[in-house]
Coordinates of C-alpha atoms in Angstrom, one line a residue:
X1 CA 4.2 0.7 -22.8
X2 CA 6.5 1.2 -19.9
X3 CA 7.2 -2.4 -18.9
X4 CA 10.4 -2.5 -16.8
X5 CA 11.8 -5.9 -15.9
X6 CA 14.6 -6.5 -13.4
X7 CA 17.0 -9.3 -14.4
X8 CA 17.7 -11.5 -11.4
X9 CA 19.6 -14.6 -12.7
X10 CA 21.8 -15.0 -9.6
X11 CA 18.9 -14.4 -7.2
X12 CA 16.7 -17.0 -8.9
X13 CA 19.4 -19.6 -8.4
X14 CA 19.8 -18.8 -4.7
X15 CA 16.1 -18.8 -4.0
X16 CA 15.4 -22.5 -3.2
X17 CA 18.3 -23.1 -0.7
X18 CA 17.6 -19.8 1.1
X19 CA 13.9 -20.5 1.6
X20 CA 14.7 -23.9 3.1
X21 CA 17.0 -22.3 5.5
X22 CA 14.6 -19.6 6.8
X23 CA 14.3 -20.6 10.5
X24 CA 14.5 -24.0 11.9
X25 CA 10.8 -24.1 12.8
X26 CA 8.9 -24.3 9.5
X27 CA 5.8 -25.9 10.9
X28 CA 4.0 -22.6 11.5
X29 CA 3.3 -23.5 15.1
X30 CA 3.1 -20.7 17.7
X31 CA 6.5 -19.7 18.8
X32 CA 5.6 -18.8 22.3
X33 CA 5.3 -15.1 21.7
X34 CA 3.2 -13.3 24.3
X35 CA 0.9 -11.7 21.8
X36 CA -0.3 -13.4 18.6
X37 CA -1.8 -11.2 15.7
X38 CA -3.6 -12.7 12.7
X39 CA -3.6 -11.4 9.2
X40 CA -5.0 -12.7 5.9
X41 CA -2.0 -11.2 4.1
X42 CA -0.1 -14.0 2.4
X43 CA 3.6 -13.9 1.6
X44 CA 5.2 -16.0 -1.0
X45 CA 8.5 -16.0 -2.9
X46 CA 8.8 -17.2 -6.4
X47 CA 11.1 -17.1 -9.4
X48 CA 9.2 -14.0 -10.6
X49 CA 9.2 -12.4 -7.1
X50 CA 12.1 -13.9 -5.2
X51 CA 12.7 -10.9 -2.8
X52 CA 9.3 -10.0 -1.4
X53 CA 10.7 -8.4 1.7
X54 CA 13.6 -6.4 0.3
X55 CA 12.8 -2.6 0.8
X56 CA 14.1 -2.0 -2.8
X57 CA 11.3 -4.3 -4.1
X58 CA 8.5 -4.4 -1.5
X59 CA 5.5 -2.2 -2.4
X60 CA 2.5 -3.9 -0.7
X61 CA 0.8 -2.9 2.5
X62 CA 1.1 -6.4 4.1
X63 CA 4.8 -6.7 3.4
X64 CA 5.4 -3.1 4.5
X65 CA 3.7 -4.1 7.8
X66 CA 6.5 -6.6 8.4
X67 CA 9.2 -4.2 7.3
X68 CA 8.0 -1.4 9.6
X69 CA 8.7 -3.6 12.7
X70 CA 12.3 -4.3 11.7
X71 CA 13.7 -1.7 9.3
X72 CA 14.1 1.8 10.7
X73 CA 13.5 5.1 8.7
X74 CA 14.8 8.6 9.3
X75 CA 11.3 9.8 10.1
X76 CA 8.0 8.2 11.1
X77 CA 4.3 9.2 11.3
X78 CA 3.5 9.8 15.0
X79 CA 1.0 7.8 17.0
X80 CA -2.0 10.1 16.3
X81 CA -1.0 11.0 12.8
X82 CA 0.2 14.4 11.6
X83 CA 3.5 15.6 10.3
X84 CA 6.5 13.1 10.4
X85 CA 8.8 13.2 13.4
X86 CA 12.4 12.0 13.6
X87 CA 13.0 8.3 14.3
X88 CA 16.5 7.2 13.2
X89 CA 17.3 10.9 13.0
X90 CA 17.3 13.2 15.9
X91 CA 16.3 16.1 13.7
X92 CA 15.3 16.7 10.1
X93 CA 14.3 19.9 8.3
X94 CA 14.3 21.7 5.0
X95 CA 17.3 24.1 4.9
X96 CA 16.1 26.3 2.0
X97 CA 13.0 28.3 1.2
X98 CA 12.5 26.4 -2.1
X99 CA 12.0 23.1 -0.4
X100 CA 14.8 21.4 -2.4
X101 CA 17.4 20.7 0.3
X102 CA 16.4 18.4 3.2
X103 CA 18.9 17.7 6.1
X104 CA 18.8 15.0 8.7
X105 CA 21.1 14.4 11.6
X106 CA 21.2 10.8 13.0
X107 CA 20.8 9.9 16.6
X108 CA 24.0 9.2 18.6
X109 CA 25.2 5.6 18.9
X110 CA 22.6 4.3 16.5
X111 CA 23.3 0.6 15.6
X112 CA 21.8 -2.2 13.5
X113 CA 20.4 -5.1 15.5
X114 CA 23.7 -7.0 15.1
X115 CA 25.6 -4.1 16.8
X116 CA 27.1 -2.6 13.6
X117 CA 26.9 1.2 13.7
X118 CA 24.4 3.0 11.5
X119 CA 26.0 6.0 9.7
X120 CA 25.0 8.7 7.3
X121 CA 26.8 6.5 4.7
X122 CA 24.3 3.7 5.4
X123 CA 21.4 6.0 4.7
X124 CA 22.9 7.2 1.5
X125 CA 23.7 3.6 0.5
X126 CA 20.2 2.3 1.3
X127 CA 18.3 4.9 -0.7
X128 CA 20.7 5.0 -3.7
X129 CA 20.4 1.2 -3.8
X130 CA 16.6 1.5 -4.2
X131 CA 17.0 4.0 -7.0
X132 CA 19.7 2.0 -8.8
X133 CA 17.7 -1.3 -8.6
X134 CA 14.5 0.6 -9.7
X135 CA 12.4 -2.5 -9.3
X136 CA 9.4 -3.0 -11.6
X137 CA 7.2 -3.1 -8.4
X138 CA 7.3 0.7 -8.4
X139 CA 8.6 1.5 -4.9
X140 CA 11.4 3.6 -6.2
X141 CA 8.9 6.0 -7.7
X142 CA 8.3 7.4 -4.2
X143 CA 11.9 8.7 -4.2
X144 CA 11.8 10.1 -7.7
X145 CA 12.4 13.7 -6.7
X146 CA 15.8 13.0 -5.3
X147 CA 18.7 14.4 -7.3
X148 CA 21.7 13.6 -5.1
X149 CA 22.4 12.4 -1.6
X150 CA 25.3 13.8 0.4
X151 CA 26.7 12.0 3.5
X152 CA 28.5 14.6 5.7
X153 CA 30.7 12.8 8.2
X154 CA 29.2 10.1 10.5
X155 CA 25.8 11.6 11.3
X156 CA 24.7 14.1 8.8
X157 CA 22.9 13.4 5.5
X158 CA 21.5 16.0 3.0
X159 CA 19.0 15.2 0.2
X160 CA 19.2 17.5 -2.8
X161 CA 15.9 17.4 -4.7
X162 CA 15.3 17.9 -8.4
X163 CA 12.1 19.9 -7.7
X164 CA 10.4 21.2 -4.5
X165 CA 8.6 18.4 -2.7
X166 CA 6.7 19.2 0.5
X167 CA 5.8 15.5 0.8
X168 CA 9.4 14.4 1.0
X169 CA 9.5 14.0 4.9
X170 CA 6.5 11.6 4.5
X171 CA 8.3 9.6 1.9
X172 CA 11.3 9.2 4.2
X173 CA 8.9 7.6 6.7
X174 CA 8.0 4.7 4.3
X175 CA 9.9 1.4 4.2
X176 CA 11.3 2.1 0.7
X177 CA 13.5 4.6 2.6
X178 CA 14.4 1.9 5.2
X179 CA 18.0 1.9 6.4
X180 CA 19.8 -1.4 5.6
X181 CA 23.4 -2.7 6.0
X182 CA 25.6 -3.3 2.9
X183 CA 26.7 -6.5 4.8
X184 CA 23.2 -7.9 4.3
X185 CA 21.8 -6.1 1.2
X186 CA 24.1 -6.1 -1.8
X187 CA 24.3 -3.1 -4.2
X188 CA 22.5 -3.6 -7.5
X189 CA 20.8 -6.9 -6.4
X190 CA 17.8 -7.9 -4.4
X191 CA 18.0 -10.0 -1.2
X192 CA 15.9 -13.1 -1.8
X193 CA 13.7 -14.8 0.7
X194 CA 11.9 -13.6 3.8
X195 CA 14.6 -12.5 6.3
X196 CA 14.7 -8.8 7.2
X197 CA 17.5 -7.1 9.2
X198 CA 17.6 -3.5 10.3
X199 CA 17.7 -1.2 13.3
X200 CA 14.0 -1.1 14.0
X201 CA 12.0 -1.9 17.2
X202 CA 12.1 -5.6 16.6
X203 CA 14.3 -8.4 15.2
X204 CA 12.4 -11.0 13.2
X205 CA 12.4 -14.7 12.6
X206 CA 10.4 -16.1 9.6
X207 CA 8.6 -19.4 9.7
X208 CA 8.3 -21.0 6.3
X209 CA 6.3 -23.9 5.0
X210 CA 6.3 -25.0 1.3
X211 CA 7.8 -21.7 0.1
X212 CA 5.3 -19.5 1.9
X213 CA 5.7 -17.5 5.1
X214 CA 3.2 -18.8 7.6
X215 CA 4.3 -16.6 10.6
X216 CA 6.9 -14.2 11.8
X217 CA 8.2 -14.0 15.4
X218 CA 9.1 -10.4 16.3
X219 CA 11.4 -10.0 19.3
X220 CA 12.0 -6.7 21.0
X221 CA 15.3 -5.2 19.7
X222 CA 17.3 -4.3 22.8
X223 CA 19.6 -2.1 20.7
X224 CA 16.8 0.0 19.2
X225 CA 17.1 3.7 19.5
X226 CA 14.3 5.8 18.1
X227 CA 11.0 7.6 18.7
X228 CA 8.9 4.4 19.2
X229 CA 8.0 3.2 22.7
X230 CA 7.8 -0.6 22.6
X231 CA 5.1 -1.9 25.0
X232 CA 5.8 -5.6 24.7
X233 CA 8.6 -8.1 24.5
X234 CA 7.5 -9.9 21.4
X235 CA 4.6 -10.5 19.0
X236 CA 3.9 -13.3 16.5
X237 CA 2.2 -12.3 13.2
X238 CA 0.4 -15.3 11.8
X239 CA -0.9 -15.6 8.3
X240 CA -4.3 -17.2 7.6
X241 CA -5.7 -18.4 4.3
X242 CA -8.9 -16.5 4.8
X243 CA -10.9 -14.3 7.3
X244 CA -13.1 -17.2 8.5
X245 CA -10.1 -19.2 9.6
X246 CA -8.6 -16.2 11.3
X247 CA -11.9 -15.5 13.1
X248 CA -12.1 -19.0 14.4
X249 CA -8.6 -18.7 15.8
X250 CA -9.6 -15.5 17.6
X251 CA -12.8 -17.1 19.1
X252 CA -10.7 -20.2 20.2
X253 CA -8.1 -17.9 21.9
X254 CA -5.3 -19.1 19.6
X255 CA -4.7 -15.5 18.5
X256 CA -5.3 -12.2 20.4
X257 CA -6.1 -9.8 17.5
X258 CA -7.1 -10.0 13.9
X259 CA -6.4 -7.2 11.5
X260 CA -6.4 -7.3 7.7
X261 CA -8.8 -8.3 6.4
X262 CA -12.1 -8.8 8.3
X263 CA -15.0 -9.7 6.1
X264 CA -18.2 -7.5 6.1
X265 CA -20.2 -10.4 7.6
X266 CA -17.7 -10.8 10.4
X267 CA -17.8 -7.1 11.2
X268 CA -21.6 -7.2 11.3
X269 CA -21.6 -10.2 13.6
X270 CA -18.9 -8.8 15.9
X271 CA -20.7 -5.5 16.1
X272 CA -24.2 -6.9 16.7
X273 CA -23.6 -10.1 18.6
X274 CA -20.0 -10.1 20.0
X275 CA -18.6 -13.2 21.6
X276 CA -17.8 -12.8 25.3
X277 CA -14.2 -11.6 25.7
X278 CA -13.9 -10.3 22.1
X279 CA -14.3 -6.6 21.1
X280 CA -14.5 -4.8 17.8
X281 CA -12.7 -1.5 17.4
X282 CA -13.2 0.9 14.4
X283 CA -10.1 2.9 13.6
X284 CA -9.9 5.7 10.9
X285 CA -8.9 4.3 7.5
X286 CA -8.2 5.6 4.0
X287 CA -8.4 2.4 1.9
X288 CA -9.9 2.8 -1.6
X289 CA -10.9 0.3 -4.3
X290 CA -10.8 1.0 -8.0
X291 CA -10.7 -0.4 -11.5
X292 CA -7.8 0.1 -13.8
X293 CA -8.0 0.2 -17.6
X294 CA -5.0 -0.6 -19.8
X295 CA -5.5 2.2 -22.2
X296 CA -3.5 0.4 -24.9
X297 CA -5.6 -2.8 -24.8
X298 CA -7.8 -2.9 -27.9
X299 CA -11.1 -3.5 -26.0
X300 CA -10.7 -0.4 -23.9
X301 CA -8.4 1.8 -26.0
X302 CA -11.4 3.9 -27.1
X303 CA -12.1 6.4 -24.3
X304 CA -15.8 6.1 -24.8
X305 CA -15.8 2.5 -23.7
X306 CA -14.2 3.5 -20.4
X307 CA -16.5 6.4 -20.0
X308 CA -19.5 4.2 -20.6
X309 CA -18.4 1.9 -17.8
X310 CA -18.1 5.0 -15.6
X311 CA -21.6 6.1 -16.5
X312 CA -23.1 2.7 -15.7
X313 CA -21.5 1.6 -12.4
X314 CA -23.8 2.0 -9.4
X315 CA -21.5 2.4 -6.5
X316 CA -24.3 2.7 -3.9
X317 CA -25.7 -0.7 -5.0
X318 CA -22.3 -2.4 -4.7
X319 CA -21.5 -1.0 -1.3
X320 CA -25.0 -1.7 0.0
X321 CA -25.3 -5.3 -1.3
X322 CA -21.7 -6.4 -0.7
X323 CA -20.0 -4.3 2.0
X324 CA -22.9 -2.7 4.0
X325 CA -21.8 0.0 6.4
X326 CA -18.1 -0.9 6.1
X327 CA -17.8 1.0 2.8
X328 CA -19.0 4.2 1.1
X329 CA -19.2 5.2 -2.6
X330 CA -16.2 7.1 -3.9
X331 CA -16.1 9.5 -6.8
X332 CA -12.4 10.3 -6.9
X333 CA -9.1 8.6 -6.4
X334 CA -8.6 10.9 -3.4
X335 CA -10.8 9.8 -0.4
X336 CA -13.6 12.1 0.7
X337 CA -11.9 12.5 4.1
X338 CA -8.7 13.9 2.6
X339 CA -8.3 17.7 2.0
X340 CA -8.6 18.6 -1.7
X341 CA -11.1 15.8 -2.5
X342 CA -13.6 16.5 -5.3
X343 CA -16.5 14.3 -6.5
X344 CA -15.2 14.6 -10.0
X345 CA -16.8 11.4 -11.3
X346 CA -20.2 12.3 -10.0
X347 CA -19.8 15.8 -11.4
X348 CA -18.9 14.3 -14.8
X349 CA -21.3 11.3 -15.1
X350 CA -24.0 11.9 -12.4
X351 CA -26.3 9.0 -11.3
X352 CA -25.8 5.7 -13.2
X353 CA -27.4 6.0 -16.6
X354 CA -27.8 3.5 -19.4
X355 CA -28.9 6.3 -21.8
X356 CA -25.8 8.3 -21.2
X357 CA -23.6 5.2 -21.6
X358 CA -25.3 4.2 -24.8
X359 CA -24.9 7.7 -26.2
X360 CA -21.2 7.7 -25.5
X361 CA -20.7 4.4 -27.3
X362 CA -22.9 5.4 -30.2
X363 CA -21.1 8.7 -30.8
X364 CA -17.8 6.9 -30.9
X365 CA -19.2 4.2 -33.3
X366 CA -18.5 1.4 -30.8
X367 CA -20.3 -1.8 -31.6
X368 CA -22.2 -3.3 -28.7
X369 CA -22.3 -5.4 -26.7
X370 CA -18.6 -4.8 -25.8
X371 CA -17.0 -7.9 -24.4
X372 CA -15.0 -7.3 -21.2
X373 CA -13.1 -9.5 -18.8
X374 CA -12.8 -8.0 -15.3
X375 CA -9.8 -9.4 -13.4
X376 CA -9.6 -9.5 -9.6
X377 CA -7.4 -11.1 -6.9
X378 CA -9.1 -13.8 -4.9
X379 CA -7.0 -13.7 -1.8
X380 CA -5.6 -10.2 -1.2
X381 CA -8.6 -8.1 -0.2
X382 CA -10.9 -10.7 1.3
X383 CA -13.6 -13.1 0.0
X384 CA -16.1 -10.2 -0.6
X385 CA -14.1 -9.2 -3.7
X386 CA -15.6 -12.0 -5.7
X387 CA -19.2 -10.8 -4.8
X388 CA -18.2 -7.2 -5.7
X389 CA -17.0 -8.2 -9.2
X390 CA -20.0 -10.4 -9.8
X391 CA -22.2 -7.3 -9.0
X392 CA -20.1 -5.2 -11.4
X393 CA -20.5 -7.7 -14.2
X394 CA -24.3 -7.9 -13.5
X395 CA -24.6 -4.1 -13.7
X396 CA -22.8 -3.9 -17.0
X397 CA -24.6 -6.9 -18.5
X398 CA -28.1 -5.7 -17.6
X399 CA -27.5 -2.6 -19.7
X400 CA -27.2 -4.7 -22.8
X401 CA -24.2 -2.6 -23.8
X402 CA -21.5 -5.0 -22.3
X403 CA -20.9 -8.7 -22.1
X404 CA -18.8 -8.8 -19.0
X405 CA -17.3 -11.8 -17.1
X406 CA -15.1 -11.8 -13.9
X407 CA -12.0 -13.9 -13.5
X408 CA -10.3 -14.3 -10.1
X409 CA -6.6 -15.1 -9.6
X410 CA -4.4 -15.5 -6.5
X411 CA -2.3 -12.5 -5.7
X412 CA 1.0 -14.3 -6.3
X413 CA 0.0 -14.7 -9.9
X414 CA -2.3 -11.7 -10.3
X415 CA 0.3 -9.0 -9.5
X416 CA 3.0 -10.3 -11.9
X417 CA 0.4 -10.7 -14.7
X418 CA -0.9 -7.2 -14.1
X419 CA 2.6 -5.7 -14.3
X420 CA 3.2 -7.5 -17.6
X421 CA 0.1 -5.8 -19.0
X422 CA -1.9 -9.0 -19.4
X423 CA -5.2 -7.5 -18.1
X424 CA -7.3 -5.0 -20.0
X425 CA -9.4 -4.3 -17.0
X426 CA -8.6 -5.2 -13.4
X427 CA -9.4 -4.3 -9.8
X428 CA -7.0 -3.1 -7.1
X429 CA -7.1 -1.6 -3.6
X430 CA -4.9 1.2 -2.3
X431 CA -3.7 1.7 1.2
X432 CA -1.8 5.0 1.2
X433 CA 1.9 5.2 1.8
X434 CA 1.2 8.4 3.7
X435 CA -2.0 10.4 4.3
X436 CA -1.6 13.1 1.7
X437 CA -3.6 13.7 -1.5
X438 CA -0.3 13.4 -3.5
X439 CA -0.2 9.7 -2.6
X440 CA -3.5 9.0 -4.2
X441 CA -2.4 10.6 -7.5
X442 CA 1.3 10.4 -8.1
X443 CA 1.7 6.6 -7.7
X444 CA -0.8 6.2 -10.5
X445 CA 0.1 9.1 -12.9
X446 CA 3.7 10.0 -12.3
X447 CA 6.6 8.5 -14.3
X448 CA 7.7 5.0 -13.0
X449 CA 4.2 4.5 -11.4
X450 CA 3.7 1.2 -9.7
X451 CA 1.0 0.0 -12.2
X452 CA 3.4 0.3 -15.2
X453 CA 0.3 1.9 -16.8
X454 CA 0.6 3.0 -20.4
X455 CA -1.6 6.0 -19.7
X456 CA 0.3 9.2 -19.8
X457 CA -1.0 12.7 -18.9
X458 CA 1.8 15.1 -19.7
X459 CA 0.0 18.0 -17.9
X460 CA -0.2 15.9 -14.7
X461 CA 3.5 14.8 -14.8
X462 CA 5.1 18.0 -16.0
X463 CA 3.0 20.7 -14.3
X464 CA 0.2 19.7 -12.0
X465 CA 2.0 17.2 -9.7
X466 CA 5.1 19.4 -9.4
X467 CA 2.9 22.4 -8.7
X468 CA 1.0 20.5 -5.9
X469 CA 4.3 19.6 -4.2
X470 CA 5.4 23.2 -3.9
X471 CA 2.7 23.9 -1.4
X472 CA 3.8 23.3 2.2
X473 CA 0.2 24.1 3.2
X474 CA -1.5 21.1 1.6
X475 CA -4.9 22.7 1.5
X476 CA -3.3 25.4 -0.7
X477 CA -2.7 22.7 -3.4
X478 CA -6.4 22.4 -4.1
X479 CA -6.3 23.9 -7.6
X480 CA -3.8 21.4 -9.1
X481 CA -5.5 18.5 -7.3
X482 CA -8.9 19.6 -8.6
X483 CA -7.5 19.6 -12.2
X484 CA -5.9 16.2 -11.6
X485 CA -9.1 14.6 -10.4
X486 CA -11.1 16.1 -13.3
X487 CA -8.6 14.8 -15.8
X488 CA -9.0 11.2 -14.4
X489 CA -12.7 11.5 -14.6
X490 CA -12.5 12.7 -18.2
X491 CA -10.0 10.0 -19.5
X492 CA -11.0 7.2 -17.1
X493 CA -7.7 5.3 -16.8
X494 CA -8.9 4.5 -13.4
X495 CA -12.5 4.2 -12.0
X496 CA -12.8 4.8 -8.2
X497 CA -15.4 2.6 -6.6
X498 CA -15.5 2.9 -2.8
X499 CA -13.7 4.0 0.3
X500 CA -13.5 1.5 3.2
X501 CA -13.7 1.7 7.0
X502 CA -11.2 -0.1 9.1
X503 CA -11.8 -2.5 11.9
X504 CA -9.8 -4.6 14.3
X505 CA -11.1 -7.5 16.4
X506 CA -9.3 -8.5 19.6
X507 CA -9.5 -10.2 22.9
X508 CA -10.5 -7.7 25.6
X509 CA -7.3 -8.4 27.5
X510 CA -5.2 -6.7 24.8
X511 CA -4.4 -3.1 25.2
X512 CA -3.2 -0.5 22.7
X513 CA -5.5 -1.9 20.0
X514 CA -6.8 1.5 19.0
X515 CA -3.3 2.6 18.1
X516 CA -2.1 -0.7 16.5
X517 CA -3.4 0.3 13.0
X518 CA -3.2 3.9 11.7
X519 CA -5.1 5.6 8.9
X520 CA -2.7 4.2 6.3
X521 CA -3.2 0.6 7.6
X522 CA 0.3 0.6 9.0
X523 CA 0.6 -2.1 11.6
X524 CA 2.2 -0.8 14.8
X525 CA 2.8 -3.9 16.9
X526 CA 4.8 -2.0 19.5
X527 CA 1.6 -0.4 20.7
X528 CA 0.1 -3.7 22.0
X529 CA 0.3 -4.8 25.6
X530 CA -1.4 -7.3 27.9
X531 CA -3.8 -6.4 30.7
X532 CA -7.4 -5.3 31.1
X533 CA -8.7 -2.8 28.6

């Protein structure tokens, strides 16, 4: 197994005093920001994860939504989606026909929020720092095609890539490529705690209680120079224990918008019987949910066991009974709304079939019932996850071929245990880093993947993924992506379950709500304003 562990002896020792010093207001009370946004994302630092907000470590949608407000990147995805545009840079482009040399020129007079100039050397330092630390959280994998970085003078930086990579401009738009100062972020070590400093649209102040971040006050950065138009002076992002508490706060007027994660019942209620002054907005989304199999774990090492699960799972029953109209069945790791999608799992296994599952197990001489434990996180994707895993267990057990139980764990313990390889079968969600089919394949199959999965497909790593990245026309990459999806359906290291829709609930006095969350679930707080919708 590929189980990387980053040694952090000095950081662990610094953790306790730093957390206690994060902001003088640790009560979690409203800071007086004009706009208050709720989230069920929960942020904790621990000995095992002492630096949750360091760009070299962070690889989680909720944490990235804090980083995007504060840490600037060379490029960004524009308001309505599409190809990346310059942000910290004033121009970026490939300079060769092979797609292996990418040049960016920084904006004039770019500075960090403390007034220190941002230079090409800072860009080089920031990204080389991520690659050198190579955290076991997997974020560095996004930058794996970089060979060398060249800082030319004050403003010009050139990335020399190992292989052609048409997706590279998208990767530079993610927080892992965020530009940080060597004054605040040391080389070769992570920055513990919750403070984030950069040159982005906002400065931030964390509010901490009992080692957990309860809210963040974002204040407009007067020194920001970039592509974003900031439409407010400040926003507070407030963390709630669950969607019900967040919904009550919206109804009471304590918050103005709630984002991740609304529960299916809340969405149904807000859609059918909305409270006066509250509106529900559906925005395009690309969230997927899936099961992961540790292919070296004895109980699922035999491929036939994984294939039998794939043959039994009834996605329609799960989405219908648990999520209703907020989710649709998914038969590939690539969502159905992304170019190059193929229904590979349906093509391979068809409708749910006990007979097919039994035949697979019988031909492989697997004794039944197979005992499985399905692990899930109780607090990261919403309360409906528990019902989903109960339904999965029920489907497997009714076949008589499996004896399955579900075990839920808080995210702060679930993610470290998953990375250590303690779970044979577990469920995760994926919010794409950028809206390209590569990002639904490479983070799971490429070397240094964020799951630390033992599954290796040499054809995928050595031929198919590199081949797909040579195509600047992403639709022209259909052939390698078809083969990649079929290979996953054959070996079943992952089992896609469903694709979700995305909703935001807000007070009707808030403007810009339709732009505040993009298809990748990136929170864009700068779009929000006050007034009449």
